PDB file of C-alpha atoms and ligand atoms in Angstrom:
ATOM      1  CA  MET A   1      15.467 -29.565   2.246  1.00 36.00           C
ATOM      2  CA  ALA A   2      12.083 -29.318   0.537  1.00 39.00           C
ATOM      3  CA  HIS A   3      11.957 -32.740  -1.034  1.00 41.00           C
ATOM      4  CA  ASP A   4       8.485 -32.292  -2.488  1.00 42.00           C
ATOM      5  CA  ALA A   5       9.626 -29.246  -4.412  1.00 42.00           C
ATOM      6  CA  GLU A   6      12.236 -31.352  -6.149  1.00 43.00           C
ATOM      7  CA  GLU A   7       9.597 -33.726  -7.443  1.00 42.00           C
ATOM      8  CA  LYS A   8       8.241 -31.160  -9.860  1.00 49.00           C
ATOM      9  CA  ILE A   9       5.551 -32.782 -11.945  1.00 51.00           C
ATOM     10  CA  MET A  10       5.682 -32.246 -15.662  1.00 65.00           C
ATOM     11  CA  THR A  11       2.182 -31.723 -16.917  1.00 67.00           C
ATOM     12  CA  SER A  12       0.915 -30.926 -20.361  1.00 69.00           C
ATOM     13  CA  ILE A  13      -1.119 -28.094 -21.896  1.00 65.00           C
ATOM     14  CA  ASP A  14      -2.390 -28.847 -25.401  1.00 65.00           C
ATOM     15  CA  GLY A  15       0.300 -31.468 -25.852  1.00 71.00           C
ATOM     16  CA  GLN A  16       3.084 -29.113 -24.728  1.00 84.00           C
ATOM     17  CA  PRO A  17       4.971 -29.952 -21.562  1.00 93.00           C
ATOM     18  CA  ALA A  18       4.508 -27.525 -18.698  1.00 96.00           C
ATOM     19  CA  VAL A  19       5.648 -27.111 -15.116  1.00 97.00           C
ATOM     20  CA  THR A  20       3.378 -26.348 -12.212  1.00 97.00           C
ATOM     21  CA  LEU A  21       4.459 -23.189 -10.392  1.00 98.00           C
ATOM     22  CA  ALA A  22       4.364 -22.946  -6.597  1.00 97.00           C
ATOM     23  CA  GLY A  23       1.116 -20.934  -6.785  1.00 97.00           C
ATOM     24  CA  GLY A  24      -0.545 -23.577  -8.958  1.00 97.00           C
ATOM     25  CA  SER A  25      -0.251 -22.038 -12.449  1.00 97.00           C
ATOM     26  CA  GLU A  26       0.832 -24.177 -15.365  1.00 96.00           C
ATOM     27  CA  MET A  27       3.775 -22.682 -17.269  1.00 98.00           C
ATOM     28  CA  PRO A  28       4.634 -24.121 -20.707  1.00 98.00           C
ATOM     29  CA  LEU A  29       8.308 -25.129 -20.818  1.00 98.00           C
ATOM     30  CA  LEU A  30       8.683 -23.640 -24.292  1.00 98.00           C
ATOM     31  CA  GLY A  31       8.102 -19.929 -24.672  1.00 98.00           C
ATOM     32  CA  PHE A  32       8.768 -17.336 -27.344  1.00 98.00           C
ATOM     33  CA  GLY A  33      11.298 -14.558 -26.656  1.00 98.00           C
ATOM     34  CA  THR A  34      10.659 -11.065 -28.013  1.00 98.00           C
ATOM     35  CA  TRP A  35      13.625  -8.941 -26.914  1.00 97.00           C
ATOM     36  CA  GLN A  36      14.893  -6.783 -29.813  1.00 95.00           C
ATOM     37  CA  ALA A  37      11.773  -7.563 -31.857  1.00 95.00           C
ATOM     38  CA  ARG A  38       9.935  -4.307 -32.444  1.00 93.00           C
ATOM     39  CA  GLY A  39       7.082  -2.924 -34.508  1.00 94.00           C
ATOM     40  CA  SER A  40       5.718  -4.973 -37.399  1.00 96.00           C
ATOM     41  CA  SER A  41       8.604  -7.424 -37.168  1.00 97.00           C
ATOM     42  CA  CYS A  42       7.543  -8.242 -33.593  1.00 98.00           C
ATOM     43  CA  TYR A  43       3.870  -8.458 -34.592  1.00 98.00           C
ATOM     44  CA  ASP A  44       4.601 -10.818 -37.499  1.00 98.00           C
ATOM     45  CA  ALA A  45       6.914 -12.971 -35.360  1.00 98.00           C
ATOM     46  CA  VAL A  46       4.362 -13.380 -32.558  1.00 98.00           C
ATOM     47  CA  VAL A  47       1.571 -14.257 -35.014  1.00 98.00           C
ATOM     48  CA  ALA A  48       3.899 -16.815 -36.634  1.00 98.00           C
ATOM     49  CA  ALA A  49       4.882 -18.180 -33.214  1.00 98.00           C
ATOM     50  CA  LEU A  50       1.264 -18.674 -32.150  1.00 97.00           C
ATOM     51  CA  GLN A  51       0.535 -20.364 -35.480  1.00 96.00           C
ATOM     52  CA  ALA A  52       3.582 -22.603 -34.972  1.00 96.00           C
ATOM     53  CA  GLY A  53       2.185 -23.758 -31.628  1.00 96.00           C
ATOM     54  CA  TYR A  54       3.952 -21.663 -28.970  1.00 97.00           C
ATOM     55  CA  ARG A  55       1.564 -20.973 -26.102  1.00 97.00           C
ATOM     56  CA  HIS A  56       3.856 -18.794 -24.018  1.00 98.00           C
ATOM     57  CA  ILE A  57       5.219 -15.345 -24.904  1.00 98.00           C
ATOM     58  CA  ASP A  58       7.954 -13.477 -23.021  1.00 98.00           C
ATOM     59  CA  THR A  59       7.961  -9.682 -23.174  1.00 98.00           C
ATOM     60  CA  ALA A  60       8.941  -6.796 -20.871  1.00 98.00           C
ATOM     61  CA  THR A  61       8.129  -3.131 -20.349  1.00 98.00           C
ATOM     62  CA  MET A  62      11.709  -2.470 -21.450  1.00 98.00           C
ATOM     63  CA  TYR A  63      11.227  -4.225 -24.822  1.00 98.00           C
ATOM     64  CA  ALA A  64       8.698  -1.555 -25.885  1.00 97.00           C
ATOM     65  CA  ASN A  65       6.688  -4.140 -27.829  1.00 98.00           C
ATOM     66  CA  GLU A  66       3.782  -5.054 -25.536  1.00 98.00           C
ATOM     67  CA  ALA A  67       1.245  -3.404 -27.871  1.00 98.00           C
ATOM     68  CA  GLU A  68       2.504  -5.483 -30.824  1.00 98.00           C
ATOM     69  CA  VAL A  69       2.460  -8.669 -28.738  1.00 98.00           C
ATOM     70  CA  GLY A  70      -1.126  -7.917 -27.641  1.00 98.00           C
ATOM     71  CA  ARG A  71      -2.309  -7.136 -31.161  1.00 98.00           C
ATOM     72  CA  ALA A  72      -0.671 -10.299 -32.505  1.00 98.00           C
ATOM     73  CA  LEU A  73      -2.357 -12.350 -29.786  1.00 98.00           C
ATOM     74  CA  ARG A  74      -5.796 -10.934 -30.622  1.00 97.00           C
ATOM     75  CA  ASP A  75      -5.333 -11.291 -34.395  1.00 97.00           C
ATOM     76  CA  SER A  76      -3.949 -14.843 -34.144  1.00 97.00           C
ATOM     77  CA  GLY A  77      -7.328 -16.232 -33.162  1.00 95.00           C
ATOM     78  CA  VAL A  78      -5.733 -18.239 -30.347  1.00 96.00           C
ATOM     79  CA  PRO A  79      -7.870 -17.740 -27.233  1.00 96.00           C
ATOM     80  CA  ARG A  80      -6.240 -15.579 -24.551  1.00 97.00           C
ATOM     81  CA  SER A  81      -6.813 -18.351 -22.004  1.00 96.00           C
ATOM     82  CA  GLU A  82      -4.514 -20.695 -23.943  1.00 96.00           C
ATOM     83  CA  VAL A  83      -1.489 -18.389 -23.926  1.00 97.00           C
ATOM     84  CA  PHE A  84       0.850 -17.800 -20.989  1.00 98.00           C
ATOM     85  CA  ILE A  85       2.063 -14.182 -21.014  1.00 98.00           C
ATOM     86  CA  THR A  86       5.044 -12.915 -19.039  1.00 98.00           C
ATOM     87  CA  THR A  87       6.083  -9.298 -18.736  1.00 98.00           C
ATOM     88  CA  LYS A  88       8.689  -7.604 -16.536  1.00 98.00           C
ATOM     89  CA  LEU A  89       9.043  -4.478 -14.435  1.00 98.00           C
ATOM     90  CA  PRO A  90      12.206  -2.441 -15.035  1.00 98.00           C
ATOM     91  CA  PRO A  91      13.787  -1.819 -11.621  1.00 97.00           C
ATOM     92  CA  ASP A  92      13.907   1.917 -12.266  1.00 96.00           C
ATOM     93  CA  ARG A  93      10.082   1.794 -11.989  1.00 96.00           C
ATOM     94  CA  ALA A  94      10.403   0.953  -8.282  1.00 96.00           C
ATOM     95  CA  GLY A  95       7.814   3.089  -6.504  1.00 95.00           C
ATOM     96  CA  HIS A  96       5.632   3.116  -9.630  1.00 97.00           C
ATOM     97  CA  GLU A  97       4.821  -0.585  -9.779  1.00 98.00           C
ATOM     98  CA  SER A  98       1.046  -0.436 -10.108  1.00 97.00           C
ATOM     99  CA  SER A  99       0.999   2.266 -12.808  1.00 98.00           C
ATOM    100  CA  THR A 100       3.654   0.320 -14.750  1.00 98.00           C
ATOM    101  CA  LEU A 101       1.648  -2.888 -14.520  1.00 98.00           C
ATOM    102  CA  ARG A 102      -1.506  -1.040 -15.612  1.00 98.00           C
ATOM    103  CA  ALA A 103       0.404   0.256 -18.644  1.00 98.00           C
ATOM    104  CA  SER A 104       1.541  -3.306 -19.458  1.00 98.00           C
ATOM    105  CA  LEU A 105      -2.022  -4.640 -19.201  1.00 98.00           C
ATOM    106  CA  HIS A 106      -3.267  -1.771 -21.358  1.00 98.00           C
ATOM    107  CA  GLY A 107      -0.518  -2.341 -23.954  1.00 98.00           C
ATOM    108  CA  LEU A 108      -1.117  -6.066 -24.070  1.00 98.00           C
ATOM    109  CA  GLY A 109      -4.907  -5.550 -24.043  1.00 98.00           C
ATOM    110  CA  VAL A 110      -5.483  -8.114 -21.308  1.00 98.00           C
ATOM    111  CA  ASP A 111      -7.138  -8.016 -17.875  1.00 98.00           C
ATOM    112  CA  ALA A 112      -4.310  -9.926 -16.214  1.00 98.00           C
ATOM    113  CA  ILE A 113      -0.995 -11.469 -17.115  1.00 98.00           C
ATOM    114  CA  ASP A 114       0.247 -14.935 -16.194  1.00 98.00           C
ATOM    115  CA  LEU A 115       3.644 -13.988 -14.777  1.00 98.00           C
ATOM    116  CA  TRP A 116       5.191 -10.690 -13.713  1.00 98.00           C
ATOM    117  CA  LEU A 117       8.924 -10.571 -13.115  1.00 98.00           C
ATOM    118  CA  ILE A 118      11.253  -7.993 -11.560  1.00 98.00           C
ATOM    119  CA  HIS A 119      13.547  -7.607 -14.576  1.00 98.00           C
ATOM    120  CA  TRP A 120      16.711  -7.437 -12.476  1.00 98.00           C
ATOM    121  CA  PRO A 121      17.385  -6.672  -8.814  1.00 97.00           C
ATOM    122  CA  PRO A 122      16.771  -3.064  -7.776  1.00 95.00           C
ATOM    123  CA  ALA A 123      19.485  -1.809  -5.469  1.00 88.00           C
ATOM    124  CA  GLY A 124      19.356  -2.506  -1.728  1.00 78.00           C
ATOM    125  CA  ARG A 125      16.068  -2.442   0.186  1.00 83.00           C
ATOM    126  CA  ARG A 126      14.075  -1.414  -2.872  1.00 91.00           C
ATOM    127  CA  SER A 127      14.074  -5.060  -3.893  1.00 95.00           C
ATOM    128  CA  VAL A 128      11.858  -5.952  -0.900  1.00 96.00           C
ATOM    129  CA  SER A 129       9.529  -2.975  -1.365  1.00 96.00           C
ATOM    130  CA  VAL A 130       9.040  -3.839  -5.054  1.00 98.00           C
ATOM    131  CA  TRP A 131       8.400  -7.475  -4.107  1.00 98.00           C
ATOM    132  CA  ARG A 132       5.663  -6.390  -1.661  1.00 98.00           C
ATOM    133  CA  GLU A 133       3.965  -4.593  -4.580  1.00 98.00           C
ATOM    134  CA  PHE A 134       4.267  -7.756  -6.669  1.00 98.00           C
ATOM    135  CA  ILE A 135       2.520  -9.742  -3.944  1.00 98.00           C
ATOM    136  CA  ALA A 136      -0.241  -7.098  -3.811  1.00 98.00           C
ATOM    137  CA  ALA A 137      -0.674  -7.240  -7.613  1.00 98.00           C
ATOM    138  CA  ARG A 138      -0.936 -11.034  -7.474  1.00 98.00           C
ATOM    139  CA  ASP A 139      -3.453 -10.819  -4.611  1.00 98.00           C
ATOM    140  CA  ALA A 140      -5.467  -8.281  -6.638  1.00 98.00           C
ATOM    141  CA  GLY A 141      -5.639 -10.782  -9.528  1.00 98.00           C
ATOM    142  CA  LEU A 142      -3.659  -8.650 -11.978  1.00 98.00           C
ATOM    143  CA  THR A 143      -1.050 -11.380 -12.430  1.00 98.00           C
ATOM    144  CA  LYS A 144      -1.450 -15.083 -11.729  1.00 98.00           C
ATOM    145  CA  ALA A 145       2.170 -15.664 -10.729  1.00 98.00           C
ATOM    146  CA  ILE A 146       5.112 -13.539  -9.618  1.00 98.00           C
ATOM    147  CA  GLY A 147       8.833 -13.984  -9.936  1.00 98.00           C
ATOM    148  CA  VAL A 148      12.185 -12.389 -10.575  1.00 98.00           C
ATOM    149  CA  SER A 149      14.942 -12.309 -13.167  1.00 98.00           C
ATOM    150  CA  ASN A 150      18.706 -12.151 -12.810  1.00 98.00           C
ATOM    151  CA  TYR A 151      18.488 -12.839  -9.038  1.00 98.00           C
ATOM    152  CA  SER A 152      20.915 -14.919  -6.986  1.00 97.00           C
ATOM    153  CA  ALA A 153      19.661 -17.533  -4.504  1.00 98.00           C
ATOM    154  CA  ALA A 154      20.700 -15.210  -1.643  1.00 97.00           C
ATOM    155  CA  GLN A 155      18.668 -12.337  -3.109  1.00 97.00           C
ATOM    156  CA  MET A 156      15.610 -14.605  -3.476  1.00 98.00           C
ATOM    157  CA  ASP A 157      16.031 -15.860   0.097  1.00 98.00           C
ATOM    158  CA  GLU A 158      16.027 -12.252   1.289  1.00 96.00           C
ATOM    159  CA  LEU A 159      12.620 -11.670  -0.360  1.00 97.00           C
ATOM    160  CA  ASP A 160      11.291 -14.863   1.233  1.00 98.00           C
ATOM    161  CA  LYS A 161      12.633 -13.932   4.680  1.00 98.00           C
ATOM    162  CA  GLU A 162      11.104 -10.443   4.539  1.00 97.00           C
ATOM    163  CA  THR A 163       7.699 -11.309   3.061  1.00 98.00           C
ATOM    164  CA  GLY A 164       7.131 -15.060   3.451  1.00 98.00           C
ATOM    165  CA  GLN A 165       6.636 -15.289  -0.314  1.00 98.00           C
ATOM    166  CA  ARG A 166       9.238 -16.861  -2.572  1.00 98.00           C
ATOM    167  CA  PRO A 167       9.506 -15.977  -6.231  1.00 98.00           C
ATOM    168  CA  GLU A 168       7.819 -18.722  -8.287  1.00 98.00           C
ATOM    169  CA  VAL A 169      10.256 -18.297 -11.184  1.00 98.00           C
ATOM    170  CA  ASN A 170      13.761 -16.902 -11.687  1.00 98.00           C
ATOM    171  CA  GLN A 171      14.631 -16.054 -15.295  1.00 98.00           C
ATOM    172  CA  ILE A 172      18.419 -16.199 -15.803  1.00 98.00           C
ATOM    173  CA  ARG A 173      20.865 -16.683 -18.662  1.00 98.00           C
ATOM    174  CA  TRP A 174      21.179 -20.399 -19.404  1.00 98.00           C
ATOM    175  CA  SER A 175      22.576 -22.676 -22.105  1.00 98.00           C
ATOM    176  CA  PRO A 176      24.698 -25.838 -22.360  1.00 98.00           C
ATOM    177  CA  ALA A 177      27.872 -23.740 -21.996  1.00 97.00           C
ATOM    178  CA  LEU A 178      26.426 -22.158 -18.828  1.00 97.00           C
ATOM    179  CA  HIS A 179      25.080 -25.428 -17.418  1.00 97.00           C
ATOM    180  CA  ASP A 180      25.642 -25.422 -13.673  1.00 97.00           C
ATOM    181  CA  PRO A 181      23.922 -28.236 -11.758  1.00 97.00           C
ATOM    182  CA  ALA A 182      24.524 -26.490  -8.412  1.00 97.00           C
ATOM    183  CA  VAL A 183      22.611 -23.407  -9.554  1.00 97.00           C
ATOM    184  CA  HIS A 184      19.800 -25.561 -10.964  1.00 97.00           C
ATOM    185  CA  GLN A 185      19.636 -27.456  -7.671  1.00 97.00           C
ATOM    186  CA  GLN A 186      19.462 -24.184  -5.671  1.00 97.00           C
ATOM    187  CA  HIS A 187      16.258 -23.431  -7.580  1.00 98.00           C
ATOM    188  CA  ARG A 188      14.758 -26.918  -7.372  1.00 97.00           C
ATOM    189  CA  LYS A 189      15.204 -27.260  -3.655  1.00 97.00           C
ATOM    190  CA  ARG A 190      13.412 -23.946  -3.114  1.00 98.00           C
ATOM    191  CA  GLY A 191      10.574 -24.916  -5.468  1.00 97.00           C
ATOM    192  CA  ILE A 192      11.528 -22.056  -7.807  1.00 98.00           C
ATOM    193  CA  VAL A 193      11.282 -22.777 -11.535  1.00 98.00           C
ATOM    194  CA  LEU A 194      14.433 -21.920 -13.463  1.00 98.00           C
ATOM    195  CA  GLU A 195      13.625 -20.138 -16.706  1.00 98.00           C
ATOM    196  CA  GLY A 196      16.593 -19.833 -19.059  1.00 98.00           C
ATOM    197  CA  TYR A 197      17.132 -16.920 -21.420  1.00 98.00           C
ATOM    198  CA  SER A 198      19.428 -16.430 -24.440  1.00 98.00           C
ATOM    199  CA  PRO A 199      19.724 -20.174 -25.209  1.00 98.00           C
ATOM    200  CA  PHE A 200      21.521 -19.479 -28.494  1.00 98.00           C
ATOM    201  CA  LYS A 201      23.533 -16.330 -27.837  1.00 97.00           C
ATOM    202  CA  THR A 202      25.846 -18.270 -25.536  1.00 93.00           C
ATOM    203  CA  THR A 203      25.904 -21.433 -27.665  1.00 97.00           C
ATOM    204  CA  ASN A 204      28.209 -22.509 -30.473  1.00 97.00           C
ATOM    205  CA  LEU A 205      25.685 -24.205 -32.744  1.00 98.00           C
ATOM    206  CA  ASN A 206      28.612 -25.768 -34.665  1.00 98.00           C
ATOM    207  CA  ASP A 207      29.907 -27.548 -31.576  1.00 97.00           C
ATOM    208  CA  PRO A 208      30.576 -31.170 -32.667  1.00 98.00           C
ATOM    209  CA  THR A 209      28.809 -32.600 -29.596  1.00 98.00           C
ATOM    210  CA  LEU A 210      25.628 -30.731 -30.526  1.00 98.00           C
ATOM    211  CA  THR A 211      25.858 -31.348 -34.273  1.00 98.00           C
ATOM    212  CA  GLY A 212      26.603 -35.049 -33.714  1.00 98.00           C
ATOM    213  CA  ILE A 213      23.554 -35.499 -31.478  1.00 98.00           C
ATOM    214  CA  ALA A 214      21.457 -33.429 -33.891  1.00 98.00           C
ATOM    215  CA  GLU A 215      22.459 -35.662 -36.796  1.00 98.00           C
ATOM    216  CA  ALA A 216      21.564 -38.793 -34.827  1.00 98.00           C
ATOM    217  CA  HIS A 217      18.005 -37.467 -34.388  1.00 98.00           C
ATOM    218  CA  GLY A 218      17.670 -35.808 -37.807  1.00 98.00           C
ATOM    219  CA  VAL A 219      17.208 -32.371 -36.196  1.00 98.00           C
ATOM    220  CA  THR A 220      19.297 -29.189 -35.870  1.00 98.00           C
ATOM    221  CA  ALA A 221      21.729 -28.241 -33.108  1.00 98.00           C
ATOM    222  CA  ALA A 222      19.328 -25.431 -32.095  1.00 98.00           C
ATOM    223  CA  GLN A 223      16.541 -27.989 -31.573  1.00 98.00           C
ATOM    224  CA  VAL A 224      18.901 -30.152 -29.488  1.00 98.00           C
ATOM    225  CA  VAL A 225      19.718 -27.167 -27.246  1.00 98.00           C
ATOM    226  CA  LEU A 226      16.031 -26.409 -26.661  1.00 98.00           C
ATOM    227  CA  ARG A 227      15.114 -30.064 -26.120  1.00 98.00           C
ATOM    228  CA  TRP A 228      17.936 -30.312 -23.554  1.00 98.00           C
ATOM    229  CA  HIS A 229      16.352 -27.430 -21.579  1.00 98.00           C
ATOM    230  CA  ILE A 230      12.911 -29.086 -21.676  1.00 97.00           C
ATOM    231  CA  GLN A 231      14.231 -32.462 -20.469  1.00 97.00           C
ATOM    232  CA  HIS A 232      15.922 -30.681 -17.542  1.00 97.00           C
ATOM    233  CA  GLU A 233      12.515 -29.013 -16.883  1.00 97.00           C
ATOM    234  CA  ILE A 234      14.126 -25.640 -17.489  1.00 98.00           C
ATOM    235  CA  VAL A 235      11.882 -23.191 -19.331  1.00 98.00           C
ATOM    236  CA  ALA A 236      13.370 -22.100 -22.689  1.00 98.00           C
ATOM    237  CA  ILE A 237      12.338 -18.891 -24.476  1.00 98.00           C
ATOM    238  CA  PRO A 238      14.148 -18.759 -27.832  1.00 98.00           C
ATOM    239  CA  LYS A 239      13.677 -15.582 -29.859  1.00 98.00           C
ATOM    240  CA  SER A 240      13.529 -15.401 -33.623  1.00 97.00           C
ATOM    241  CA  VAL A 241      11.962 -13.101 -36.186  1.00 97.00           C
ATOM    242  CA  THR A 242      12.697 -15.590 -38.991  1.00 97.00           C
ATOM    243  CA  PRO A 243       9.574 -17.639 -39.899  1.00 96.00           C
ATOM    244  CA  HIS A 244      11.516 -20.831 -40.633  1.00 97.00           C
ATOM    245  CA  ARG A 245      13.461 -20.655 -37.349  1.00 98.00           C
ATOM    246  CA  ILE A 246      10.300 -19.825 -35.393  1.00 98.00           C
ATOM    247  CA  ARG A 247       8.774 -23.083 -36.650  1.00 97.00           C
ATOM    248  CA  VAL A 248      11.909 -25.211 -36.232  1.00 97.00           C
ATOM    249  CA  ASN A 249      12.485 -23.994 -32.666  1.00 98.00           C
ATOM    250  CA  ALA A 250       8.963 -25.108 -31.734  1.00 97.00           C
ATOM    251  CA  ASP A 251       9.359 -28.536 -33.325  1.00 96.00           C
ATOM    252  CA  ILE A 252      11.108 -30.193 -30.387  1.00 97.00           C
ATOM    253  CA  PHE A 253       8.506 -32.598 -29.075  1.00 95.00           C
ATOM    254  CA  GLY A 254       9.013 -35.386 -31.605  1.00 94.00           C
ATOM    255  CA  PHE A 255      12.356 -36.696 -30.319  1.00 96.00           C
ATOM    256  CA  THR A 256      13.929 -37.502 -26.954  1.00 97.00           C
ATOM    257  CA  LEU A 257      17.575 -37.118 -25.952  1.00 98.00           C
ATOM    258  CA  THR A 258      19.011 -40.214 -24.279  1.00 98.00           C
ATOM    259  CA  THR A 259      20.457 -39.999 -20.768  1.00 98.00           C
ATOM    260  CA  GLU A 260      23.899 -40.314 -22.302  1.00 98.00           C
ATOM    261  CA  GLN A 261      23.255 -37.473 -24.735  1.00 98.00           C
ATOM    262  CA  MET A 262      21.947 -35.277 -21.888  1.00 98.00           C
ATOM    263  CA  THR A 263      25.168 -35.982 -19.961  1.00 97.00           C
ATOM    264  CA  GLN A 264      27.309 -35.152 -23.003  1.00 98.00           C
ATOM    265  CA  ILE A 265      25.536 -31.803 -23.391  1.00 98.00           C
ATOM    266  CA  ASP A 266      25.778 -31.113 -19.640  1.00 97.00           C
ATOM    267  CA  ALA A 267      29.547 -31.615 -19.956  1.00 97.00           C
ATOM    268  CA  LEU A 268      29.773 -28.588 -22.286  1.00 96.00           C
ATOM    269  CA  GLY A 269      29.287 -26.510 -19.131  1.00 93.00           C
ATOM    270  CA  HIS A 270      32.209 -28.034 -17.291  1.00 70.00           C
ATOM    271  CA  THR A 271      34.760 -25.774 -18.914  1.00 54.00           C
ATOM    272  CA  HIS A 272      33.258 -22.748 -17.090  1.00 48.00           C
TER     273      HIS A 272
HETATM  274  N1  NAP B 301      15.460 -11.313 -18.278  1.00 69.49           N
HETATM  275  C1  NAP B 301      16.468 -10.839 -18.983  1.00 69.49           C
HETATM  276  O1  NAP B 301      17.306 -10.061 -18.492  1.00 69.49           O
HETATM  277  C2  NAP B 301      16.601 -11.277 -20.411  1.00 69.49           C
HETATM  278  C3  NAP B 301      17.794 -11.017 -21.105  1.00 69.49           C
HETATM  279  C4  NAP B 301      17.905 -11.478 -22.409  1.00 69.49           C
HETATM  280  C5  NAP B 301      16.842 -12.149 -23.004  1.00 69.49           C
HETATM  281  N2  NAP B 301      15.674 -12.354 -22.319  1.00 69.49           N
HETATM  282  C6  NAP B 301      14.506 -13.063 -22.961  1.00 69.49           C
HETATM  283  O2  NAP B 301      14.981 -14.273 -23.536  1.00 69.49           O
HETATM  284  C7  NAP B 301      14.669 -14.298 -24.916  1.00 69.49           C
HETATM  285  C8  NAP B 301      15.711 -15.097 -25.682  1.00 69.49           C
HETATM  286  O3  NAP B 301      16.998 -14.569 -25.519  1.00 69.49           O
HETATM  287  P1  NAP B 301      17.740 -13.687 -26.633  1.00 69.49           P
HETATM  288  O4  NAP B 301      16.754 -13.005 -27.520  1.00 69.49           O
HETATM  289  O5  NAP B 301      18.722 -12.845 -25.888  1.00 69.49           O
HETATM  290  O6  NAP B 301      18.591 -14.735 -27.441  1.00 69.49           O
HETATM  291  P2  NAP B 301      18.404 -16.164 -28.145  1.00 69.49           P
HETATM  292  O7  NAP B 301      16.976 -16.561 -28.180  1.00 69.49           O
HETATM  293  O8  NAP B 301      19.404 -17.047 -27.512  1.00 69.49           O
HETATM  294  O9  NAP B 301      18.952 -15.858 -29.571  1.00 69.49           O
HETATM  295  C9  NAP B 301      18.283 -15.061 -30.496  1.00 69.49           C
HETATM  296  C10 NAP B 301      19.178 -15.004 -31.737  1.00 69.49           C
HETATM  297  O10 NAP B 301      19.330 -16.347 -32.250  1.00 69.49           O
HETATM  298  C11 NAP B 301      18.880 -16.363 -33.600  1.00 69.49           C
HETATM  299  N3  NAP B 301      18.197 -17.670 -33.790  1.00 69.49           N
HETATM  300  C12 NAP B 301      16.955 -18.015 -33.402  1.00 69.49           C
HETATM  301  N4  NAP B 301      16.670 -19.289 -33.736  1.00 69.49           N
HETATM  302  C13 NAP B 301      17.776 -19.776 -34.354  1.00 69.49           C
HETATM  303  C14 NAP B 301      18.091 -21.020 -34.947  1.00 69.49           C
HETATM  304  N5  NAP B 301      17.211 -22.031 -34.951  1.00 69.49           N
HETATM  305  N6  NAP B 301      19.311 -21.172 -35.505  1.00 69.49           N
HETATM  306  C15 NAP B 301      20.208 -20.167 -35.492  1.00 69.49           C
HETATM  307  N7  NAP B 301      19.966 -18.947 -34.956  1.00 69.49           N
HETATM  308  C16 NAP B 301      18.751 -18.748 -34.391  1.00 69.49           C
HETATM  309  C17 NAP B 301      17.945 -15.183 -33.748  1.00 69.49           C
HETATM  310  O11 NAP B 301      17.960 -14.701 -35.061  1.00 69.49           O
HETATM  311  P3  NAP B 301      16.643 -14.174 -35.855  1.00 69.49           P
HETATM  312  O12 NAP B 301      15.755 -13.486 -34.881  1.00 69.49           O
HETATM  313  O13 NAP B 301      17.255 -13.231 -36.854  1.00 69.49           O
HETATM  314  O14 NAP B 301      16.011 -15.371 -36.467  1.00 69.49           O
HETATM  315  C18 NAP B 301      18.593 -14.160 -32.811  1.00 69.49           C
HETATM  316  O15 NAP B 301      19.683 -13.511 -33.455  1.00 69.49           O
HETATM  317  C19 NAP B 301      14.612 -12.802 -25.274  1.00 69.49           C
HETATM  318  O16 NAP B 301      14.008 -12.571 -26.523  1.00 69.49           O
HETATM  319  C20 NAP B 301      13.885 -12.269 -24.096  1.00 69.49           C
HETATM  320  O17 NAP B 301      12.488 -12.541 -24.214  1.00 69.49           O
HETATM  321  C21 NAP B 301      15.566 -11.943 -21.031  1.00 69.49           C
END
């Protein structure tokens, strides 16, 4: 068991907690989700997010909003070097990896991204061939880190066995109701950062455990859910196109959940 990998050090970029990926990049634990945000609504949301302090944006080729994300980044005045950008390859682009990445870079208006993910596992052996292209893109400096999304531990082990390179990140659906310490541990012991998506879509924000803890800290249940991710060192990427929610979701660094409160929230996953 890779003990060192379990001792992941939480570092900080501009006051925001971050994790160090296996390849050495620093990934902010709070990111901004952009799925289903399109056109001017996406542009406005990303500008608002950067103004609210997010320094990590999650997009994908499939979201068809990379151009808006890129324009928002440039117009925000926040230097490119301060923002961690993730995009994802749709598996049906297997065999066309480098042209798809070039299109992402062009859309975003950047020379390189911070993290490129395989959006979900392509069928059969194509997963390994796509992963080899990811390694080549990383080696060519077009992305600083590489990872996957919606992969099982067995599927990630297969990539490692075939190429000697583990994914640095796996982005999967995660929330208190989906909390599964065994799955989290599978990632930690491999030195793979777990990035959670859809923190709210699978959460009852009126759950009395969450509202009770929220009241005790003078925050909202949504903030409690995001803070819970951060304290588990799980990356959270809430999406919102509502200015007030964008700000509230980023305001999670002024309170700390107690060990007991963390355990109470963890227990919401035990019914699954
Ligand atoms: N890799 C994958 O396969 C995958 C799959 C799904 C998602 N993702 C990524 O993960 C990100 C987040 O997941 P998601 O967009 O599915 O869902 P989410 O972030 O869990 O939920 C977004 C929904 O919650 C609402 N919301 C936001 N903040 C709220 C708050 N404080 N209180 C109450 N409601 C709030 C939003 O409404 P408004 O926008 O109207 O404010 C929106 O309807 C995506 O945007 C995407 O970047 C990845």
